[in-house]
Structure formats: structure tokens, C-alpha cells
PDB file of C-alpha atoms in Angstrom:
ATOM      1  CA  MET A 289     111.709 125.282  44.965  1.00 63.00           C
ATOM      2  CA  SER A 290     109.716 123.764  47.578  1.00 64.00           C
ATOM      3  CA  THR A 291     111.127 121.277  50.298  1.00 73.00           C
ATOM      4  CA  THR A 292     109.179 119.649  52.781  1.00 74.00           C
ATOM      5  CA  VAL A 293     110.543 118.616  55.905  1.00 68.00           C
ATOM      6  CA  GLU A 294     109.520 115.265  57.537  1.00 71.00           C
ATOM      7  CA  PRO A 295     108.786 115.450  61.553  1.00 71.00           C
ATOM      8  CA  SER A 296     111.528 113.649  63.080  1.00 84.00           C
ATOM      9  CA  ARG A 297     110.444 110.433  64.575  1.00 92.00           C
ATOM     10  CA  LEU A 298     111.510 109.889  68.463  1.00 96.00           C
ATOM     11  CA  LEU A 299     112.294 106.558  69.817  1.00 97.00           C
ATOM     12  CA  HIS A 300     110.888 106.150  73.452  1.00 96.00           C
ATOM     13  CA  PHE A 301     111.705 103.598  75.996  1.00 97.00           C
ATOM     14  CA  VAL A 302     109.246 102.995  78.470  1.00 95.00           C
ATOM     15  CA  GLY A 303     109.809 100.776  81.748  1.00 93.00           C
ATOM     16  CA  PHE A 304     113.497  99.651  81.716  1.00 95.00           C
ATOM     17  CA  ARG A 305     114.906  98.729  84.668  1.00 89.00           C
ATOM     18  CA  ASP A 306     117.305  96.101  84.090  1.00 90.00           C
ATOM     19  CA  ASP A 307     119.438  94.604  81.169  1.00 90.00           C
ATOM     20  CA  ARG A 308     116.758  94.580  78.855  1.00 93.00           C
ATOM     21  CA  TYR A 309     117.599  98.297  78.394  1.00 96.00           C
ATOM     22  CA  TRP A 310     120.810  97.519  76.581  1.00 96.00           C
ATOM     23  CA  ASN A 311     119.108  94.743  74.413  1.00 96.00           C
ATOM     24  CA  ALA A 312     116.621  96.954  73.417  1.00 97.00           C
ATOM     25  CA  VAL A 313     119.603  99.597  72.610  1.00 97.00           C
ATOM     26  CA  ARG A 314     121.053  97.106  70.481  1.00 97.00           C
ATOM     27  CA  VAL A 315     117.935  96.522  68.406  1.00 97.00           C
ATOM     28  CA  PHE A 316     116.545  99.999  68.272  1.00 97.00           C
ATOM     29  CA  GLY A 317     119.392 102.155  68.955  1.00 97.00           C
ATOM     30  CA  ILE A 318     119.892 104.877  71.789  1.00 97.00           C
ATOM     31  CA  PRO A 319     116.361 106.226  72.653  1.00 97.00           C
ATOM     32  CA  ASP A 320     115.528 109.778  72.725  1.00 97.00           C
ATOM     33  CA  MET A 321     113.468 109.727  75.779  1.00 96.00           C
ATOM     34  CA  ILE A 322     113.265 107.365  78.668  1.00 96.00           C
ATOM     35  CA  HIS A 323     110.109 107.055  80.455  1.00 94.00           C
ATOM     36  CA  ARG A 324     109.902 105.371  83.873  1.00 89.00           C
ATOM     37  CA  ASN A 325     106.181 104.382  83.573  1.00 87.00           C
ATOM     38  CA  TRP A 326     103.464 104.200  80.950  1.00 89.00           C
ATOM     39  CA  ASP A 327     101.060 106.943  81.966  1.00 87.00           C
ATOM     40  CA  VAL A 328      99.014 109.570  80.608  1.00 86.00           C
ATOM     41  CA  TYR A 329     102.398 112.158  80.988  1.00 85.00           C
ATOM     42  CA  THR A 330     104.242 109.795  78.964  1.00 90.00           C
ATOM     43  CA  SER A 331     101.702 109.322  76.331  1.00 89.00           C
ATOM     44  CA  ASN A 332     101.226 112.895  75.885  1.00 90.00           C
ATOM     45  CA  ASP A 333     104.938 113.031  74.809  1.00 91.00           C
ATOM     46  CA  ILE A 334     104.199 110.675  71.867  1.00 93.00           C
ATOM     47  CA  ALA A 335     103.713 112.023  68.510  1.00 94.00           C
ATOM     48  CA  PRO A 336     102.288 110.251  65.664  1.00 93.00           C
ATOM     49  CA  GLY A 337     104.939 108.210  64.107  1.00 94.00           C
ATOM     50  CA  ASP A 338     107.351 108.011  67.156  1.00 96.00           C
ATOM     51  CA  VAL A 339     108.403 104.614  67.872  1.00 95.00           C
ATOM     52  CA  VAL A 340     107.553 103.287  71.748  1.00 95.00           C
ATOM     53  CA  VAL A 341     109.516  99.998  72.974  1.00 96.00           C
ATOM     54  CA  HIS A 342     108.015  98.955  76.191  1.00 95.00           C
ATOM     55  CA  ALA A 343     110.125  96.804  78.608  1.00 95.00           C
ATOM     56  CA  THR A 344     106.951  94.745  79.696  1.00 92.00           C
ATOM     57  CA  GLY A 345     103.596  94.326  78.846  1.00 88.00           C
ATOM     58  CA  GLU A 346     101.188  94.519  76.116  1.00 87.00           C
ATOM     59  CA  ALA A 347     102.081  97.421  73.397  1.00 81.00           C
ATOM     60  CA  ASP A 348      98.495  98.622  73.084  1.00 87.00           C
ATOM     61  CA  ARG A 349      97.317  98.871  76.461  1.00 87.00           C
ATOM     62  CA  LEU A 350      96.122 101.956  77.848  1.00 87.00           C
ATOM     63  CA  PRO A 351      98.305 104.284  80.057  1.00 86.00           C
ATOM     64  CA  ARG A 352      97.785 104.621  83.741  1.00 81.00           C
ATOM     65  CA  SER A 353      95.585 107.975  84.529  1.00 76.00           C
ATOM     66  CA  PHE A 354      98.696 108.800  87.206  1.00 67.00           C
ATOM     67  CA  SER A 355     102.171 108.214  87.823  1.00 65.00           C
ATOM     68  CA  SER A 356     103.504 105.742  90.526  1.00 67.00           C
ATOM     69  CA  GLU A 357     105.357 108.300  91.700  1.00 68.00           C
ATOM     70  CA  ALA A 358     102.430 110.632  92.235  1.00 73.00           C
ATOM     71  CA  GLU A 359     100.517 107.658  93.914  1.00 74.00           C
ATOM     72  CA  ALA A 360     103.462 106.955  96.083  1.00 76.00           C
ATOM     73  CA  ASN A 361     103.433 110.770  97.328  1.00 77.00           C
ATOM     74  CA  ARG A 362      99.781 110.481  97.819  1.00 80.00           C
ATOM     75  CA  ARG A 363      99.994 107.292  99.984  1.00 84.00           C
ATOM     76  CA  LYS A 364     102.786 109.116 102.032  1.00 86.00           C
ATOM     77  CA  ARG A 365     100.818 112.247 102.640  1.00 85.00           C
ATOM     78  CA  ARG A 366      97.679 109.788 103.741  1.00 85.00           C
ATOM     79  CA  ARG A 367      99.977 108.244 106.322  1.00 86.00           C
ATOM     80  CA  ARG A 368     101.347 111.471 107.742  1.00 84.00           C
ATOM     81  CA  GLN A 369      97.819 112.853 108.058  1.00 83.00           C
ATOM     82  CA  GLN A 370      96.507 109.776 109.815  1.00 77.00           C
ATOM     83  CA  PRO A 371      96.311 110.185 113.704  1.00 72.00           C
ATOM     84  CA  THR A 372      98.583 108.240 115.733  1.00 65.00           C
ATOM     85  CA  ASP A 373      97.314 106.669 119.234  1.00 60.00           C
TER      86      ASP A 373
END
């Protein structure tokens, strides 16, 4: 007797920072993963068949090539490295 196991589908929430989160929970349920930003790292966490709910923006937009946290850290480093007069 052979049984096939369907891969589990995960629910991802992307970019929720306010009450829209609870509205999405009412509609879709509790997410399996919460992502702060839609970037390459997030898109790599998503498997075929997963459900992705974006707080804002177009669902088919390309992910950013880096996270906003990484960019903020780059800016801080640049400011520290600049000589002060």
C-alpha cells in the first residue's frame, strides 16, 4: 500500500505593521511565517504552492535585491566612515 504525502503549504505574511495584520488573520488564518520586507531572502523562503499575503503593493512585483535592514546598516557604516571636519 502506497501513500503519497502532499507537501504542506505555508502561509506567509509580508510587510504587515498595523491593524491590517489582524484583518488578514481573520481572512487567511494565523501565518506560518511573517516577513518584514519583500526581498530576495523572503522570496527564497517561499515554496511552490505556498500562500503569500502582502500588506501593500502588487502581488506580482519583483522582490528587492536586499533587505531594508541591510541597506540601513550600509548607510550607518558609510556615515561612520565619513571624516568629520
